[in-house]
Short mmCIF file of C-alpha atoms in Angstrom, two decimals:
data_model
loop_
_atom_site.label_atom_id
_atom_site.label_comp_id
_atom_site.label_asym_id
_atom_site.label_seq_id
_atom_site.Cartn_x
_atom_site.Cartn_y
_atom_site.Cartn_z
CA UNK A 1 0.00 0.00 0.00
CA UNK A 2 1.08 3.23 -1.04
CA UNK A 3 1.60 5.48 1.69
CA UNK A 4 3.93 8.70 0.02
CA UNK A 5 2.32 11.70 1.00
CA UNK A 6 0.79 13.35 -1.59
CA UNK A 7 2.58 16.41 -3.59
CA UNK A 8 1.36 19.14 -5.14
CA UNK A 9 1.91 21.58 -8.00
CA UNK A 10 2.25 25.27 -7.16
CA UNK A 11 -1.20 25.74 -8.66
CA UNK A 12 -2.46 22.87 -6.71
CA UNK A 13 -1.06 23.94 -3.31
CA UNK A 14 -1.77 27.30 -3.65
CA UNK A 15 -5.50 26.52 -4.20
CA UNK A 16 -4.97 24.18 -0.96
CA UNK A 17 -3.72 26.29 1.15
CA UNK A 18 -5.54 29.43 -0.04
CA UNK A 19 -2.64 32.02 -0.78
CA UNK A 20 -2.13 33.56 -4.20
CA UNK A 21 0.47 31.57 -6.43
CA UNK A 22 1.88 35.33 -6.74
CA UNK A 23 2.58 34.79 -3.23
CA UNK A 24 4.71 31.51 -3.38
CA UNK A 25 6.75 32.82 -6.11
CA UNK A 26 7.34 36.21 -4.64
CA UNK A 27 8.36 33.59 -1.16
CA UNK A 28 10.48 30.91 -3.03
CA UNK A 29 12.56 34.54 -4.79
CA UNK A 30 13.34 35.60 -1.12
CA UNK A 31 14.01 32.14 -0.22
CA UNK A 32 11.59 32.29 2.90
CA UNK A 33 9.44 28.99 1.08
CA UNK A 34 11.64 26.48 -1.66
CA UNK A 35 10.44 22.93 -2.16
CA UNK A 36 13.10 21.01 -2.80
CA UNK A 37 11.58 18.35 -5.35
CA UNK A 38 10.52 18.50 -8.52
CA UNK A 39 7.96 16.50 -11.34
CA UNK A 40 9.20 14.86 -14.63
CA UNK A 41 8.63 17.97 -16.14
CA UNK A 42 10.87 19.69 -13.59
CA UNK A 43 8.10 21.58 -12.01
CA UNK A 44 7.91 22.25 -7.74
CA UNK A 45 6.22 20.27 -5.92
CA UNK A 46 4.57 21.42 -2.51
CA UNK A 47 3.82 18.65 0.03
CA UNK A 48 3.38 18.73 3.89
CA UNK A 49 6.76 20.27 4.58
CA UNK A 50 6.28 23.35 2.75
CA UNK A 51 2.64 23.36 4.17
CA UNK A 52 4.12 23.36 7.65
CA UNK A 53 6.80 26.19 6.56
CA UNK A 54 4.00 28.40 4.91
CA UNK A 55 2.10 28.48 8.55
CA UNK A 56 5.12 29.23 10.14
CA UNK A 57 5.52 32.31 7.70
CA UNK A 58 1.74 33.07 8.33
CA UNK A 59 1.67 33.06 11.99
CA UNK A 60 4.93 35.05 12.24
CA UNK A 61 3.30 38.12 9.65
CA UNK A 62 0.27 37.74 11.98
CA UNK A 63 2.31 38.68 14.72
CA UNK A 64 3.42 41.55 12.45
CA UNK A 65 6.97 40.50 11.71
CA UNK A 66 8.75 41.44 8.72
CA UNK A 67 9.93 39.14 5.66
CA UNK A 68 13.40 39.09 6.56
CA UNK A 69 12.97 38.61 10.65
CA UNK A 70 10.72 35.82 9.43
CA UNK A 71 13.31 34.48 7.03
CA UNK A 72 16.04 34.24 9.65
CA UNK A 73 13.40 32.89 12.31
CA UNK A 74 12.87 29.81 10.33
CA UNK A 75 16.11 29.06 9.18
CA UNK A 76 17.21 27.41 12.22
CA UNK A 77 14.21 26.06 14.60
CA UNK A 78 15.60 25.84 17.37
CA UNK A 79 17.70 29.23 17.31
CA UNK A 80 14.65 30.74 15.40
CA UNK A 81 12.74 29.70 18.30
CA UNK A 82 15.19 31.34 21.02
CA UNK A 83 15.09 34.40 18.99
CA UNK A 84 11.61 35.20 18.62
CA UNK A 85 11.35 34.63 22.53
CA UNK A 86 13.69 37.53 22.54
CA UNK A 87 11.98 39.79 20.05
CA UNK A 88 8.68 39.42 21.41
CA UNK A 89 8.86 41.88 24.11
CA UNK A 90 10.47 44.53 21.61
CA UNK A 91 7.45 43.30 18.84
CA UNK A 92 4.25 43.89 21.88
CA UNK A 93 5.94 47.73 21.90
CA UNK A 94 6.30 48.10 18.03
CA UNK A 95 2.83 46.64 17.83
CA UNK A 96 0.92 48.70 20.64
CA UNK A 97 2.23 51.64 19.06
CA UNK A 98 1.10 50.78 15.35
CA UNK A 99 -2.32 50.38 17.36
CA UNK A 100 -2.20 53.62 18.93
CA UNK A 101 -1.56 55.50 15.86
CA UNK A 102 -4.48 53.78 14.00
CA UNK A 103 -7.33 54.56 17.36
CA UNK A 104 -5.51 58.06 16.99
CA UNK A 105 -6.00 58.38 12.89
CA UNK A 106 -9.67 57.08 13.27
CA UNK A 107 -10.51 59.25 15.90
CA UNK A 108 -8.86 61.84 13.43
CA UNK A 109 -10.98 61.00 10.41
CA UNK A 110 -14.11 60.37 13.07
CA UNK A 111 -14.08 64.24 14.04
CA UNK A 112 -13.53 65.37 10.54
CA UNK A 113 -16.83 63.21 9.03
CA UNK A 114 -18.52 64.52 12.08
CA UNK A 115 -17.89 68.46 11.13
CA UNK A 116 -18.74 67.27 7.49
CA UNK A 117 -22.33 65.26 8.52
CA UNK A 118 -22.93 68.83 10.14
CA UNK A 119 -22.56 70.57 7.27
CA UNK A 120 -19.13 72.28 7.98
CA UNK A 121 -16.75 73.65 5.70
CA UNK A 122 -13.52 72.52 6.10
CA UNK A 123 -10.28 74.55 4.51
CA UNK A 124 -6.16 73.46 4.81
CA UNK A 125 -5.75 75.16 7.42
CA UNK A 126 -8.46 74.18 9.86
CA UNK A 127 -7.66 70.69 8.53
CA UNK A 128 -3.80 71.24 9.34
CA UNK A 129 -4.83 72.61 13.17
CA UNK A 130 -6.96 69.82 13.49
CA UNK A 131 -4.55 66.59 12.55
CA UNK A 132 -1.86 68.69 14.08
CA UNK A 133 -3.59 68.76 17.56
CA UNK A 134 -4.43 65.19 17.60
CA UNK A 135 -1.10 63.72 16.02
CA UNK A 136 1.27 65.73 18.69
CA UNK A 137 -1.34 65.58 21.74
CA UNK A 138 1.25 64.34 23.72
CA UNK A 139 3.91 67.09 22.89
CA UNK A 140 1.18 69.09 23.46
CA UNK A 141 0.13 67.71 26.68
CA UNK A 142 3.94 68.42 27.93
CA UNK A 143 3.83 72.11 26.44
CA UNK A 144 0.43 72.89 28.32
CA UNK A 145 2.19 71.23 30.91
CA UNK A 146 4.95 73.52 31.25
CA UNK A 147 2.92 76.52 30.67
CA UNK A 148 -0.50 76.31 32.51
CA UNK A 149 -1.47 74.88 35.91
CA UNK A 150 -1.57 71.44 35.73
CA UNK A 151 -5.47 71.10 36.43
CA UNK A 152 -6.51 72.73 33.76
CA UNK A 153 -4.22 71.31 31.16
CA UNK A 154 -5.34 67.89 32.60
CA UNK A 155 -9.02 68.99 32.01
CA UNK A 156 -8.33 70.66 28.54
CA UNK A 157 -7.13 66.64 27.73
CA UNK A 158 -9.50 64.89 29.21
CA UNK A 159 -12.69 66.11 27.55
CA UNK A 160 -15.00 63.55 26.37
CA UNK A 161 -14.82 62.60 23.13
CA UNK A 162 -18.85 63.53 22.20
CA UNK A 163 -17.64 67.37 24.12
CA UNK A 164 -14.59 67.92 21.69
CA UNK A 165 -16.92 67.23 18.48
CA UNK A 166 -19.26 69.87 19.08
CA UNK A 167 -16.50 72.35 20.20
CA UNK A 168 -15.40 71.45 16.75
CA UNK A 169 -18.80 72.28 15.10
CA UNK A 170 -18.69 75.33 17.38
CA UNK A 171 -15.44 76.46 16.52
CA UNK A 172 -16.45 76.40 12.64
CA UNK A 173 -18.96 78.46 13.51
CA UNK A 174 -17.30 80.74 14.95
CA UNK A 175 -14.32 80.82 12.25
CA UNK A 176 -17.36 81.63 10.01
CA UNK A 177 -18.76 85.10 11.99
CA UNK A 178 -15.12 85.98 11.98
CA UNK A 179 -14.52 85.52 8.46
CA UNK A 180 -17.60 87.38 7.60
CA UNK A 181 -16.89 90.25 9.90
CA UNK A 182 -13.33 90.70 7.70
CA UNK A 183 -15.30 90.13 4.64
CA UNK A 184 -18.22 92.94 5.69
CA UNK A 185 -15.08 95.50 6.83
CA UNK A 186 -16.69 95.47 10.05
CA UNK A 187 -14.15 97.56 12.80
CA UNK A 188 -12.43 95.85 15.26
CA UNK A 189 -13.76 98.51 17.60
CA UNK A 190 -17.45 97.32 16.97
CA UNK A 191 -19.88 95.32 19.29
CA UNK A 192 -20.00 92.82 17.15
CA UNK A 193 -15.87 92.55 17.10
CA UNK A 194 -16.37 92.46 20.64
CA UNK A 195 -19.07 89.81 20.91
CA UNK A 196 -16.90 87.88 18.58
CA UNK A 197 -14.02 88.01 20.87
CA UNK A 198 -16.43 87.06 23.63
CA UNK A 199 -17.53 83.84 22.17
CA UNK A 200 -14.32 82.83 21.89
CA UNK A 201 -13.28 83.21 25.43
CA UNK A 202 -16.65 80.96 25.55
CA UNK A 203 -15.24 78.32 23.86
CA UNK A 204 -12.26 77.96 25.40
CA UNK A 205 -12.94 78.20 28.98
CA UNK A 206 -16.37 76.80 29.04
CA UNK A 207 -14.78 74.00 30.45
CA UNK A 208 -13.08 75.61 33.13
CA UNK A 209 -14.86 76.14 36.60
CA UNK A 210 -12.92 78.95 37.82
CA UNK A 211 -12.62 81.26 34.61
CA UNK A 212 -10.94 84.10 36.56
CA UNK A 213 -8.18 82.44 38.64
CA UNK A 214 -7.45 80.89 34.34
CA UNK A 215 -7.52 84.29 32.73
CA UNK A 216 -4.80 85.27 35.61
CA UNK A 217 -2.53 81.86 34.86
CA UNK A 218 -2.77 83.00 31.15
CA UNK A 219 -1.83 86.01 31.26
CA UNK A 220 1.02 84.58 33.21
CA UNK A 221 2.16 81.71 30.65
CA UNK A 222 1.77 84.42 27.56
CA UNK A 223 4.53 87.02 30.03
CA UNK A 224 6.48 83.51 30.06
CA UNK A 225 6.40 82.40 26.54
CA UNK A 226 7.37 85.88 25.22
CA UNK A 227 10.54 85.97 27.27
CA UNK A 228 11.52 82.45 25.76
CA UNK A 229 12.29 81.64 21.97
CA UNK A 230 9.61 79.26 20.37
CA UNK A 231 11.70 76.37 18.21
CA UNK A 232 8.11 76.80 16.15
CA UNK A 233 4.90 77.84 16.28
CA UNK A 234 1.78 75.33 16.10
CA UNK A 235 -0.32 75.29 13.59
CA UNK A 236 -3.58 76.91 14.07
CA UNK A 237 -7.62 77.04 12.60
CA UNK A 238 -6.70 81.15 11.74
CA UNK A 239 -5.00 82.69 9.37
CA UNK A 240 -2.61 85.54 9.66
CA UNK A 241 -5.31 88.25 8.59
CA UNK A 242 -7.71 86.34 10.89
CA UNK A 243 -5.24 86.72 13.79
CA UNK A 244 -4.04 90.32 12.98
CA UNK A 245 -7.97 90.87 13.17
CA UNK A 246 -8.42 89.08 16.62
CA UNK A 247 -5.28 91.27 17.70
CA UNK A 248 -6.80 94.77 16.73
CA UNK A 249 -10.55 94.01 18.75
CA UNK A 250 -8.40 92.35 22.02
CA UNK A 251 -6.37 96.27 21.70
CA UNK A 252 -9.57 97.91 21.36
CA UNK A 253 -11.12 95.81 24.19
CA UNK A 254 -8.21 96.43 26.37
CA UNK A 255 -8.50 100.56 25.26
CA UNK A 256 -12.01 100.79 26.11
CA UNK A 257 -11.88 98.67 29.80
CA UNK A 258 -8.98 101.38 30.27
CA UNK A 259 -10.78 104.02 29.65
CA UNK A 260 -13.90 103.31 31.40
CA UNK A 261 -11.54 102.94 34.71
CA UNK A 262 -10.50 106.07 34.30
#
């Protein structure tokens, strides 16, 4: 009784063992996956040794390891073995990372659908604020950090995430009475310049419980940051004209509060 287990062609096999027969050539070229024998016709054949080999290579990309680490896992078991103890530490890091930078480009694409759905306009530049902001939150976290009491910096980054979407909707708002104001020539001196400014001061402290003891830290970190030379700015929603604008009503604000103390 015949009992030669049973070979395959690379068409065969790859049917088998469900992977592309782009695959196995693009494997046998890096030498990760070679059968060793051959038909009359001087074909490969695939047979259970090769199938074992290919889930080796399978589990090992499942775990998120490259071609090559792969290659020199398998090319000795037993020190393949010993290694990939020793990488697997270092491969749970590289891994939890990768995963933290996809939950952080979701949530990314998640806020900008959500401004969209709401009918937003979005430009570059709010775009660039936006990605910005959630891409370097931890830099951030370090630079608020550094400049503002640690409460309210811990606050600022722990809003819920249902909070920070409609602060975004809000914030486009906002960016859109501003706009129009520059549009409509409206003087920074105006009410509505100053309502404007208001509603900003809104939107960022609305959050904060004790608005006055902030305004005072504020002023504080601004003294702070102007004596010390920024490496770079980051990005914001406004552009220069837009912040030249803000500028002129917060020196007409502050002109008029003088005056009226006098």
């Amino acid at each position: 009784m015949n009992h030669e287990a049973p070979k395959f062609s690379i068409s065969e096999f790859s049917k088998r063992a469900r992977i592309t027969v782009r695959t196995l050539r693009f494997y046998e070229e890096l030498g990760l996956l070679v059968p060793t024998e051959r038909n009359e016709s001087g074909h490969r054949l695939y047979g259970l040794n090769e199938l074992a080999k290919l889930q080796q290579i399978q589990s090992l990309k499942f775990l998120g390891y490259p071609l090559q680490e792969i290659k020199d896992f398998i090319k000795d078991e037993m020190d393949g073995a010993a290694q990939l103890e020793k990488s697997l530490p270092w491969q749970h890091k590289l891994l939890t990372e990768k995963r933290d930078e996809l939950n952080q480009a979701i949530e990314a694409v998640e806020r900008v659908q959500n401004l969209l759905k709401a009918g937003k306009s979005i430009n570059w530049t709010v775009l660039s604020s936006l990605l910005f902001q959630m891409e370097h939150e931890e830099d951030l976290k370090e630079w608020a950090k550094e400049y503002l009491p640690e409460s309210v910096a811990k606050e600022y980054f722990s809003l819920p995430k249902e909070y920070q979407q409609q602060l975004d909707v809000e914030m486009l708002d906002w960016l859109a009475k501003l706009e129009k104001l520059i549009q409509d020539n409206v003087p920074a001196n105006s009410p509505e310049a100053f309502e404007l400014l208001m509603g900003l001061t809104e939107l960022a402290t609305r959050h904060v419980e004790d608005k006055e003891a902030f305004a005072m830290e504020l002023e504080k970190a601004q003294e702070l940051m102007a004596q010390e030379t920024m490496d770079f700015q980051f990005p914001t929603m406004l552009t220069s004209e837009q912040e030249s604008y803000l500028m002129k009503i917060g020196e007409e604000m502050e002109a008029l509060y003088k005056e009226n103390e006098e």
